Tab-separated table of C-alpha atoms and ligand atoms in Angstrom:
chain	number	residue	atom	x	y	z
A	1	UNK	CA	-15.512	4.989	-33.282
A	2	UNK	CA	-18.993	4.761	-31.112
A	3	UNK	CA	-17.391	1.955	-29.168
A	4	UNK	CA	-14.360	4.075	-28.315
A	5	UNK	CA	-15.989	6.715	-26.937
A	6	UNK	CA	-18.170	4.889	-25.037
A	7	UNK	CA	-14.964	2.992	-23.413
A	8	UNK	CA	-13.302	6.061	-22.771
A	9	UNK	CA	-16.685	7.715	-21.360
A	10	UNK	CA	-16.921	4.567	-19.172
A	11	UNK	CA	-12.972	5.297	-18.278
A	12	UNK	CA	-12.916	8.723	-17.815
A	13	UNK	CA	-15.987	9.063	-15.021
A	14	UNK	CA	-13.065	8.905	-12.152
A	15	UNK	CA	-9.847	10.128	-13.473
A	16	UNK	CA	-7.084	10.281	-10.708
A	17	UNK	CA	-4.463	12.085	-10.625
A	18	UNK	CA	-2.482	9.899	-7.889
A	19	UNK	CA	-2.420	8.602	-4.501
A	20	UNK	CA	-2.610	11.691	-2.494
A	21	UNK	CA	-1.851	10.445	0.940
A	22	UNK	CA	-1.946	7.128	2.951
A	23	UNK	CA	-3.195	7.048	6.668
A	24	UNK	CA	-2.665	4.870	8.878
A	25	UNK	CA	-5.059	4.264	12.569
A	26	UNK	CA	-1.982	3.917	15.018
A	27	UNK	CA	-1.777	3.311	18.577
A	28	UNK	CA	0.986	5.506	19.068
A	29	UNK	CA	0.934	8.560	16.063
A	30	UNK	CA	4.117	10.529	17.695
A	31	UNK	CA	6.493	7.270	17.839
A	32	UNK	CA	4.896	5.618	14.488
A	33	UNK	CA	6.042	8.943	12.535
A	34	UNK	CA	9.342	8.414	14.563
A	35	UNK	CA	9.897	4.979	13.057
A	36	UNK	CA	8.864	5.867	9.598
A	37	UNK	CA	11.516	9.050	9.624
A	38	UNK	CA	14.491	7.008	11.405
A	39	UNK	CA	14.042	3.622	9.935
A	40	UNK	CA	12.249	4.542	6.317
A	41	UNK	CA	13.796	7.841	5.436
A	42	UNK	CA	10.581	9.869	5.227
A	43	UNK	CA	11.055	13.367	6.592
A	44	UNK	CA	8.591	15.866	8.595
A	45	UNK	CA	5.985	17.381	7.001
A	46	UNK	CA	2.620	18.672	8.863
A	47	UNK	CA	1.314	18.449	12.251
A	48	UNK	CA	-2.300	18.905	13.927
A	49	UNK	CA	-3.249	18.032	17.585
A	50	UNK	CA	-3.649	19.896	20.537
A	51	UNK	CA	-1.466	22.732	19.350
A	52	UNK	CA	-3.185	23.367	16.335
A	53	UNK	CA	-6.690	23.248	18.168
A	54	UNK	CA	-7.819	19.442	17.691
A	55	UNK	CA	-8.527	18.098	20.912
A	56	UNK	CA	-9.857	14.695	19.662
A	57	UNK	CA	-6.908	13.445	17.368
A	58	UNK	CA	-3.329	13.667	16.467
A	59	UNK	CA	-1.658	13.262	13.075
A	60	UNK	CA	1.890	13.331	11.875
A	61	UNK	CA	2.498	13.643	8.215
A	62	UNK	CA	5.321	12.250	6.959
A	63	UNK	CA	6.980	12.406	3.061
A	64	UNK	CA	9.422	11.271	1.182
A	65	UNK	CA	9.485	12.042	-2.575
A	66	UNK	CA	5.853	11.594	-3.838
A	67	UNK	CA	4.699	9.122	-1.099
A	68	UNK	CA	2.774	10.764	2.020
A	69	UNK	CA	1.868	8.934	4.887
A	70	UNK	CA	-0.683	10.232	8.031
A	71	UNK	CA	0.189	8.538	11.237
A	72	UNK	CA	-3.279	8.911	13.381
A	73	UNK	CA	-3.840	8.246	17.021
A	74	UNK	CA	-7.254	9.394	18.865
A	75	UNK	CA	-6.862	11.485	22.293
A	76	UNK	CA	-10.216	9.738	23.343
A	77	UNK	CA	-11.425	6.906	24.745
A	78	UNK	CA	-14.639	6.473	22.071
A	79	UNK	CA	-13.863	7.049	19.045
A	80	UNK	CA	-13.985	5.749	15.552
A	81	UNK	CA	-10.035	6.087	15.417
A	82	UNK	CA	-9.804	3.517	18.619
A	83	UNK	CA	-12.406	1.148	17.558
A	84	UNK	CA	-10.441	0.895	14.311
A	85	UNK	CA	-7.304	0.501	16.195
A	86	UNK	CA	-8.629	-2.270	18.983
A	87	UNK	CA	-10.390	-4.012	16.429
A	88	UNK	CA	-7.547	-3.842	13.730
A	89	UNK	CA	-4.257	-3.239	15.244
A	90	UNK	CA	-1.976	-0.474	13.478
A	91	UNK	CA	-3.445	-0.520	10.030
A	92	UNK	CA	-4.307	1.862	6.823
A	93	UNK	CA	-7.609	3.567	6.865
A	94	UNK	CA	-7.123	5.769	4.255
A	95	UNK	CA	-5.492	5.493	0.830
A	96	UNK	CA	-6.367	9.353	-0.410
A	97	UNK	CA	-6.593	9.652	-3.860
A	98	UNK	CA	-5.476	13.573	-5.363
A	99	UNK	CA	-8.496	14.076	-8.030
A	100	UNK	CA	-9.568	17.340	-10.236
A	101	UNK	CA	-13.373	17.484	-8.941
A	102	UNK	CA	-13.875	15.557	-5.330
A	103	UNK	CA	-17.603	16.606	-5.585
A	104	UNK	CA	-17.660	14.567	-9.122
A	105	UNK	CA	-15.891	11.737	-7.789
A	106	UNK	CA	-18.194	11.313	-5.265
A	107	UNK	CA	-21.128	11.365	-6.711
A	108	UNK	CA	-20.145	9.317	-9.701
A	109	UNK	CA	-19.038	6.316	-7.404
A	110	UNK	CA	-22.182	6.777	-5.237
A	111	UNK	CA	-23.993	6.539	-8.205
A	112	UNK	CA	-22.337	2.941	-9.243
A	113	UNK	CA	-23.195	1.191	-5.820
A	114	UNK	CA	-20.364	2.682	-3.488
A	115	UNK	CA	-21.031	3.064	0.282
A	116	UNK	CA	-20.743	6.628	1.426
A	117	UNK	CA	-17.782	7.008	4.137
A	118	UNK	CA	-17.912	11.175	3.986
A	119	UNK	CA	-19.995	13.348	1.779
A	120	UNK	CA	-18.031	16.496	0.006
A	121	UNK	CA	-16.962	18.747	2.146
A	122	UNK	CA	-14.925	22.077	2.516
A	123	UNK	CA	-12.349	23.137	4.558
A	124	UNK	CA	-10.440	26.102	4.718
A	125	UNK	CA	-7.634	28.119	5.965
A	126	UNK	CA	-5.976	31.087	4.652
A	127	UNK	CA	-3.838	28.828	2.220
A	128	UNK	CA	-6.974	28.280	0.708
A	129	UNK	CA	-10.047	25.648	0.068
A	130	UNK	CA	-9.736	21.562	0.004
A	131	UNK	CA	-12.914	19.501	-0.887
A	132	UNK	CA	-12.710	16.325	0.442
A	133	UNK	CA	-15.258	13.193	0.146
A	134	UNK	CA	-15.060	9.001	0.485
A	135	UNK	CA	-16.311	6.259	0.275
A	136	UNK	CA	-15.962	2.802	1.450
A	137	UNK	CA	-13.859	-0.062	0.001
A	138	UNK	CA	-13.064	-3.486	1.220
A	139	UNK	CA	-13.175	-4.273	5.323
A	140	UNK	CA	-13.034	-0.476	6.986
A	141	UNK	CA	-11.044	0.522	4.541
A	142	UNK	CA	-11.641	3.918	2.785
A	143	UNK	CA	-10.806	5.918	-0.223
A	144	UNK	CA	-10.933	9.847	0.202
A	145	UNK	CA	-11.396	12.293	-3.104
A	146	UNK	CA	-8.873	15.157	-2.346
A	147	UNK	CA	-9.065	18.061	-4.469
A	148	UNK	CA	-6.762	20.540	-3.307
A	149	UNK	CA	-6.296	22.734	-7.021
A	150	UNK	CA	-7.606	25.451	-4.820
A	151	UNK	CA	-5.248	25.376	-1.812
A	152	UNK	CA	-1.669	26.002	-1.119
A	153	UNK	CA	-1.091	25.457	2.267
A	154	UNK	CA	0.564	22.397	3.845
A	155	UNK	CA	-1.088	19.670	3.445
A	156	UNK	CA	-4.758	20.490	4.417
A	157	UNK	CA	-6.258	22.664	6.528
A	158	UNK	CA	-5.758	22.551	9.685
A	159	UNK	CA	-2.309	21.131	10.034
A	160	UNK	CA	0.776	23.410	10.681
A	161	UNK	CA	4.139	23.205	9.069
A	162	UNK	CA	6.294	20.330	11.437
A	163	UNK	CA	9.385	20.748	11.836
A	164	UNK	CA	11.966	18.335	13.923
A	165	UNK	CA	16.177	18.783	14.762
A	166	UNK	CA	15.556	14.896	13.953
A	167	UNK	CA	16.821	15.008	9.962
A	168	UNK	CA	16.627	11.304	9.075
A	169	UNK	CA	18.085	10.617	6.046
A	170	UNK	CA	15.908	9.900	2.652
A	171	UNK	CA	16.830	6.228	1.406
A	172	UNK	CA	15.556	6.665	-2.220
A	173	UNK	CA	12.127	5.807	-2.162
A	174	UNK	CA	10.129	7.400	-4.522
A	175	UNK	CA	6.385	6.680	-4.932
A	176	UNK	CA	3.820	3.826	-4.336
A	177	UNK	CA	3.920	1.233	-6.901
A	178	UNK	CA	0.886	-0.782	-6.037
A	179	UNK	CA	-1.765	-1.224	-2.933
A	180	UNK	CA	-2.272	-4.512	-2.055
A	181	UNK	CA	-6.030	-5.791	-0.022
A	182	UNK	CA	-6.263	-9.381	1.223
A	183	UNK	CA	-10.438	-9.801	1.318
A	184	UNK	CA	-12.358	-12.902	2.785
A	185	UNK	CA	-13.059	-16.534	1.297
A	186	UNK	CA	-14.245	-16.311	-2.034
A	187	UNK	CA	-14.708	-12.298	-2.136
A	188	UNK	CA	-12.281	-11.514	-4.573
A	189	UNK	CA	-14.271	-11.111	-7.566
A	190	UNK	CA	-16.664	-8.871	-5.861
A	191	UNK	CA	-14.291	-6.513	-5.040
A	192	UNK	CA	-12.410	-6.631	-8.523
A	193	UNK	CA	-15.546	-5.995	-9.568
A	194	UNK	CA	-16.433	-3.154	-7.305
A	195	UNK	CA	-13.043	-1.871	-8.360
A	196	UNK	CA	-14.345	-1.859	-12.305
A	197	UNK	CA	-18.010	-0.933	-11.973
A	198	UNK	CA	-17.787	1.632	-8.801
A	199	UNK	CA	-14.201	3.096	-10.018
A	200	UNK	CA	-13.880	2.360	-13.914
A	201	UNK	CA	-10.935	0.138	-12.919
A	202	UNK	CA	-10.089	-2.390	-15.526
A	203	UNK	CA	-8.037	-5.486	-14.764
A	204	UNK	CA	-4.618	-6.318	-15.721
A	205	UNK	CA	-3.399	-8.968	-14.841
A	206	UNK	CA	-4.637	-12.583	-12.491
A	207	UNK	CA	-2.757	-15.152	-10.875
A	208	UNK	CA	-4.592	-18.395	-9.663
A	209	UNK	CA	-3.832	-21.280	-6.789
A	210	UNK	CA	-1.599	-22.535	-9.411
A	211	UNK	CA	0.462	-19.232	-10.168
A	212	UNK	CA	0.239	-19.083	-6.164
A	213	UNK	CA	0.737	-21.978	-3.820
A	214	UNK	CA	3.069	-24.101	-2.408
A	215	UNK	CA	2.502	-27.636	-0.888
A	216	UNK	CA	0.869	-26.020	1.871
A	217	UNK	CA	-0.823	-22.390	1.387
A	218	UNK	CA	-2.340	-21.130	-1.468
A	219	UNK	CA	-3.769	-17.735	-2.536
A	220	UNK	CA	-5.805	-16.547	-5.452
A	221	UNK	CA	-4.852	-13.018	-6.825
A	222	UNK	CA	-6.071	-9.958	-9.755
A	223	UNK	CA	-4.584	-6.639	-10.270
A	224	UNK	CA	-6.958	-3.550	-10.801
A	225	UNK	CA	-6.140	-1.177	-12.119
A	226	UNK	CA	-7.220	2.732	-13.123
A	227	UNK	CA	-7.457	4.011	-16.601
A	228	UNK	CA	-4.191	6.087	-16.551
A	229	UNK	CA	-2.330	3.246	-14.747
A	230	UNK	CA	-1.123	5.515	-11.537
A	231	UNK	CA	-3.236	3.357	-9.273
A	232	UNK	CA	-3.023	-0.453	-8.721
A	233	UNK	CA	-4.714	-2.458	-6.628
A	234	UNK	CA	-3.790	-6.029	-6.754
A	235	UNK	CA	-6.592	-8.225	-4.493
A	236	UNK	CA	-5.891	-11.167	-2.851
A	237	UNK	CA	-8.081	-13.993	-1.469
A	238	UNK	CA	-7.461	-17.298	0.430
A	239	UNK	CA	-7.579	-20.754	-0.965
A	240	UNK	CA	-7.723	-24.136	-0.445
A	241	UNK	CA	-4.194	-25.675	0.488
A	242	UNK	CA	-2.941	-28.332	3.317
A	243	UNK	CA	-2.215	-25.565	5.772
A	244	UNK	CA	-3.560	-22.336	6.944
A	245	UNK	CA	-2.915	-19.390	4.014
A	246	UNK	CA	-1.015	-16.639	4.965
A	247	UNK	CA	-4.179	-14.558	3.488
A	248	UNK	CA	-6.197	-16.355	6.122
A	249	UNK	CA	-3.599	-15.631	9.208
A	250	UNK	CA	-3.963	-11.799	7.681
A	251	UNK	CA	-8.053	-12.428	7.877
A	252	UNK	CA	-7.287	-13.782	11.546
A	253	UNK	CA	-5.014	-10.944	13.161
A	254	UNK	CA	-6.896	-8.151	11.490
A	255	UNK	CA	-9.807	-9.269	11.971
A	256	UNK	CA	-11.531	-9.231	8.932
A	257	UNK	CA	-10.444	-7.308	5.156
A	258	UNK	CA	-7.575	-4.858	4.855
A	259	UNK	CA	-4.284	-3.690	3.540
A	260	UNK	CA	-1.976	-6.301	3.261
A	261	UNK	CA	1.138	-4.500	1.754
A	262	UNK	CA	2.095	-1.247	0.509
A	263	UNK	CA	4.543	-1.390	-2.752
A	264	UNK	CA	7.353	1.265	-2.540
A	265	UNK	CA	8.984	2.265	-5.749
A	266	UNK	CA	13.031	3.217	-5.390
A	267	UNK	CA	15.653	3.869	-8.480
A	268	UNK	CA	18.072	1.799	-6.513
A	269	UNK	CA	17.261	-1.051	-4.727
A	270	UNK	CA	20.521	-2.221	-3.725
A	271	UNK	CA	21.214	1.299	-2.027
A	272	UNK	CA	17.970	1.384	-0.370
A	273	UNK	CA	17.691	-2.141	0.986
A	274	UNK	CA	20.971	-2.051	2.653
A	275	UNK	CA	20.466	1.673	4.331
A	276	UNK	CA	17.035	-0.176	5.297
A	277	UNK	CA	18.678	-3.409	6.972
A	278	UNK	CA	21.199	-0.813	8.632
A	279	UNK	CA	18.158	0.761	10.062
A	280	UNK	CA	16.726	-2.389	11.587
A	281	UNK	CA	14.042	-3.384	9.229
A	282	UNK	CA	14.163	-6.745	8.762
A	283	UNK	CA	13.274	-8.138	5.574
A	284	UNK	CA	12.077	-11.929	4.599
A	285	UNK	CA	15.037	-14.146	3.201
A	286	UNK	CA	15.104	-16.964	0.280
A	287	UNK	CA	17.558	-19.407	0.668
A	288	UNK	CA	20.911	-19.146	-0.809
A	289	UNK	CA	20.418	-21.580	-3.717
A	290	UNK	CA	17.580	-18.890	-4.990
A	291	UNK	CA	21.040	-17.108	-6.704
A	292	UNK	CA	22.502	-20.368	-8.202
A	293	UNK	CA	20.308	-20.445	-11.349
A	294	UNK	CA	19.316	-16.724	-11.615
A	295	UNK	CA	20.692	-15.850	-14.947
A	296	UNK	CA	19.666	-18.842	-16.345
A	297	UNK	CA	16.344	-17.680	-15.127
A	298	UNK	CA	15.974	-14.206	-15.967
A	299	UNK	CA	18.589	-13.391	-18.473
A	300	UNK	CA	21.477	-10.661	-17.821
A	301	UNK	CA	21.028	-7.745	-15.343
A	302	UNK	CA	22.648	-5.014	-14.361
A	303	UNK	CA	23.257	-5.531	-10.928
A	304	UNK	CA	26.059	-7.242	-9.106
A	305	UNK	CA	24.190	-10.880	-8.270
A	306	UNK	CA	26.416	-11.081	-5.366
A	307	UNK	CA	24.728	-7.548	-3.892
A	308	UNK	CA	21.369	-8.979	-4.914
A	309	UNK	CA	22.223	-12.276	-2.986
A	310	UNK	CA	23.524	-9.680	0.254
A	311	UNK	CA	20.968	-8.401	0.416
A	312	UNK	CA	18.076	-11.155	-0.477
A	313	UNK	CA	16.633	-9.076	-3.669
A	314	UNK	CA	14.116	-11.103	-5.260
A	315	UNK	CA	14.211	-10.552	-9.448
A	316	UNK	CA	11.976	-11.720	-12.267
A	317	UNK	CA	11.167	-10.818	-16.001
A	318	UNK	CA	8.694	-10.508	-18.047
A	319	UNK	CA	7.677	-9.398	-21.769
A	320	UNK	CA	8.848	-5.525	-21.204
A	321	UNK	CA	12.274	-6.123	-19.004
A	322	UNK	CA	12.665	-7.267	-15.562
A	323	UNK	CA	11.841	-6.220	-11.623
A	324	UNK	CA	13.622	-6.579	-8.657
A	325	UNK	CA	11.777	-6.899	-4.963
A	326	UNK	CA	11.955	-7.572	-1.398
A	327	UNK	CA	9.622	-7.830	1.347
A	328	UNK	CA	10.068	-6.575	4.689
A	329	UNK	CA	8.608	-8.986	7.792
A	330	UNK	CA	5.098	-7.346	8.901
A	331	UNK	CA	5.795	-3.724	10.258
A	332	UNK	CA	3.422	-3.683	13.426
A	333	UNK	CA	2.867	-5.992	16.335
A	334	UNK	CA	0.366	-7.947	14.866
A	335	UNK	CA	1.606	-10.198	11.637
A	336	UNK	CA	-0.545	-8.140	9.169
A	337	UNK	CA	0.676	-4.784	7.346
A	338	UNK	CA	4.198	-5.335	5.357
A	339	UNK	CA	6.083	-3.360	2.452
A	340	UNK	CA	7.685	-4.148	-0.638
A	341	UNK	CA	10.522	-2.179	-2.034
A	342	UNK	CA	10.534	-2.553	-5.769
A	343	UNK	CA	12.792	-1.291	-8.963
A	344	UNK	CA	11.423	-1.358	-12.794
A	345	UNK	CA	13.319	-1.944	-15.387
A	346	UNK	CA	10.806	-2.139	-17.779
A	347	UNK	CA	8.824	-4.962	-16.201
A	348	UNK	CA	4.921	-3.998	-15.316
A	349	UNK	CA	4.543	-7.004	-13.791
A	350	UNK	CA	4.618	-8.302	-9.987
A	351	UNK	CA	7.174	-11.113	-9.580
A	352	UNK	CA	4.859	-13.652	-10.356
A	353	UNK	CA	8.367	-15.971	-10.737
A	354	UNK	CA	9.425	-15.377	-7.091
A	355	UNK	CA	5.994	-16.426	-5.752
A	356	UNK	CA	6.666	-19.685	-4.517
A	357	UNK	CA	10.173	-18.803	-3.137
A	358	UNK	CA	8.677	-15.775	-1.209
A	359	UNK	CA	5.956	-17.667	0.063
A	360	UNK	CA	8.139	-20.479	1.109
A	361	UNK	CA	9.356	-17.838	2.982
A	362	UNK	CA	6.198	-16.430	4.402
A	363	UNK	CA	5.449	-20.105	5.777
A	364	UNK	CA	8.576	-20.666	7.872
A	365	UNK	CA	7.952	-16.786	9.593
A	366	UNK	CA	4.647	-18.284	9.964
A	367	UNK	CA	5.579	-21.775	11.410
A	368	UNK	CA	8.199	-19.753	13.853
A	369	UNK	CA	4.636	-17.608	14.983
A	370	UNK	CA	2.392	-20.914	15.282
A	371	UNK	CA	0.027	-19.506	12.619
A	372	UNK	CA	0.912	-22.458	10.131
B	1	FE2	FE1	3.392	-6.514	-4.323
């Protein structure tokens, strides 16, 4: 009985309710928020700049279903917004977690060893009072506390309601499955562990060089995750193969820690994949003979394998059912930040079974970039 309390004490120090928002440090906010409408299906949400009274920054905030994203650009020359993007490239900043007590949160991860990013803070409007706070994760990566029981504007204070003739179409996608961080040589385990002792993560799952590699790049991999299982964040870190690790090429173009992909949950793949590719997002392919031996793989489905093989939908199974995934190429200039689109049924895994296709994959967009 003692011990269970104690392990639910230990778990319930940081409960979070979500992800609240992502943000991501762009070069261009206005024609970033364009691409994620027209080519993602996310629609308008809130605005702040200039017209709203912020003369160092602009933000567009863009939704679809329960995923939020923050495209950010600075108006200035100095400021911690272009140092981020020179150093980085278009990147995520931000993953915002939605939390009861942000003032709590804060402290309590302080208290554990976490590096301060801002200290709680109100902001108001006449919709009401947000309290937001942060703290540091891996690279110059942050996570914000937003606690926003108190408020019932559009999205925080400060932003106005956006609105835009340009109605892009949703494409299904629903909420964000898992966070993914690629972190330096050997610094995995420190930041699983800052994950468990800082955050009262617990780990789920861990995949080593030989769950991960293929004759030439290998990666070592654990999933974090929170105590009510909203939040995952799966780390990666590079390893020893024959060639350079597409971890390390990460490490190279974004110059140090970061996100490496953002997981995006949809009820039908097949649907949203296709209106994607119509779009022009272009997504990595396995060869044909991936299809040849699927059932005999993973058991019946309920998709049409010929759609799956259209479209180059990855699927594996585990214990609890099975998964199907694809990966987009990276989504900026620089080969770093990519998404996965991803269906449950049932599985809670991560495609552990596609791994070496996939990253057969990842090598030749590699070797056609000179980064092999
Ligand atoms: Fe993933």
């Amino acid at each position: 009985m003692e011990i269970d309390k104690i392990f639910n004490d230990a778990k319930d120090f940081l409960p979070i309710l979500g992800v609240d928002y992502i943000e991501f440090y762009v070069g261009n906010a206005k024609q970033s928020a364009y691409f994620y409408k027209n080519a993602l299906g996310f629609e308008s949400e809130a605005y702040s700049g200039l017209e709203t009274g912020d003369n160092s920054k602009v933000s567009y905030v863009v939704k679809q279903d329960k995923i939020r994203f923050v495209l950010t650009s600075s108006y200035v020359e100095k400021s911690e917004i272009n140092d981020h993007y020179t150093k980085h490239g278009d990147g995520v900043k931000v993953v915002a977690f939605l939390v009861e007590d942000s003032a709590k949160s804060y402290e309590e991860t302080i208290k554990r060893g976490a590096k301060s990013y801002i200290e709680p803070i109100e902001i108001s409007d006449e919709n009401g009072i947000v309290v937001k706070s942060g703290i540091y994760t891996y690279g110059e990566t942050v996570h914000l506390f937003i606690e926003r029981k108190n408020y019932n504007g559009i999205f925080l204070p400060g932003y106005k309601e956006w609105k835009n003739n340009n109605s892009s179409k949703p494409i299904g996608l629903k909420y964000v499955d898992h966070i993914v961080g690629n972190v330096g040589w050997n610094e995995m385990n420190k930041w699983c562990n800052f994950y468990r002792d800082v955050l009262g993560f617990t780990q789920i799952v861990s995949f080593d060089d030989n769950d991960i590699s293929t004759e030439y790049t290998a990666l070592m991999s654990k999933v974090m995750s929170n105590g009510n299982g909203r939040v995952k964040f799966p780390i990666n870190e590079p390893a020893e193969g024959l060639n350079k690790s597409q971890i390390e090429e990460y490490l190279d173009f974004y110059n140090g820690p970061g996100v490496q992909h953002l997981a995006l949950a949809t009820d039908d793949i097949i649907t949203t994949v296709s209106e994607m590719k119509n779009r022009g997002i272009e997504f990595l392919y396995v060869p044909e003979t991936y299809y040849d031996d699927l059932i005999d793989r993973v058991g019946h489905i309920q998709e049409d394998v010929e759609l799956l093989r259209e479209n180059g939908i990855l699927i594996d199974r585990d214990d609890d059912g099975y998964l199907l995934q694809i990966f987009t190429k990276p989504l900026v200039d620089r080969p770093t930040i990519f998404f996965e689109i991803i269906q449950r049924r049932g599985a809670n895994s991560f495609g552990k079974g596609n791994f070496k296709a996939l990253f057969l994959a990842i090598e030749r967009e590699q070797r056609s970039r000179g980064t092999l």
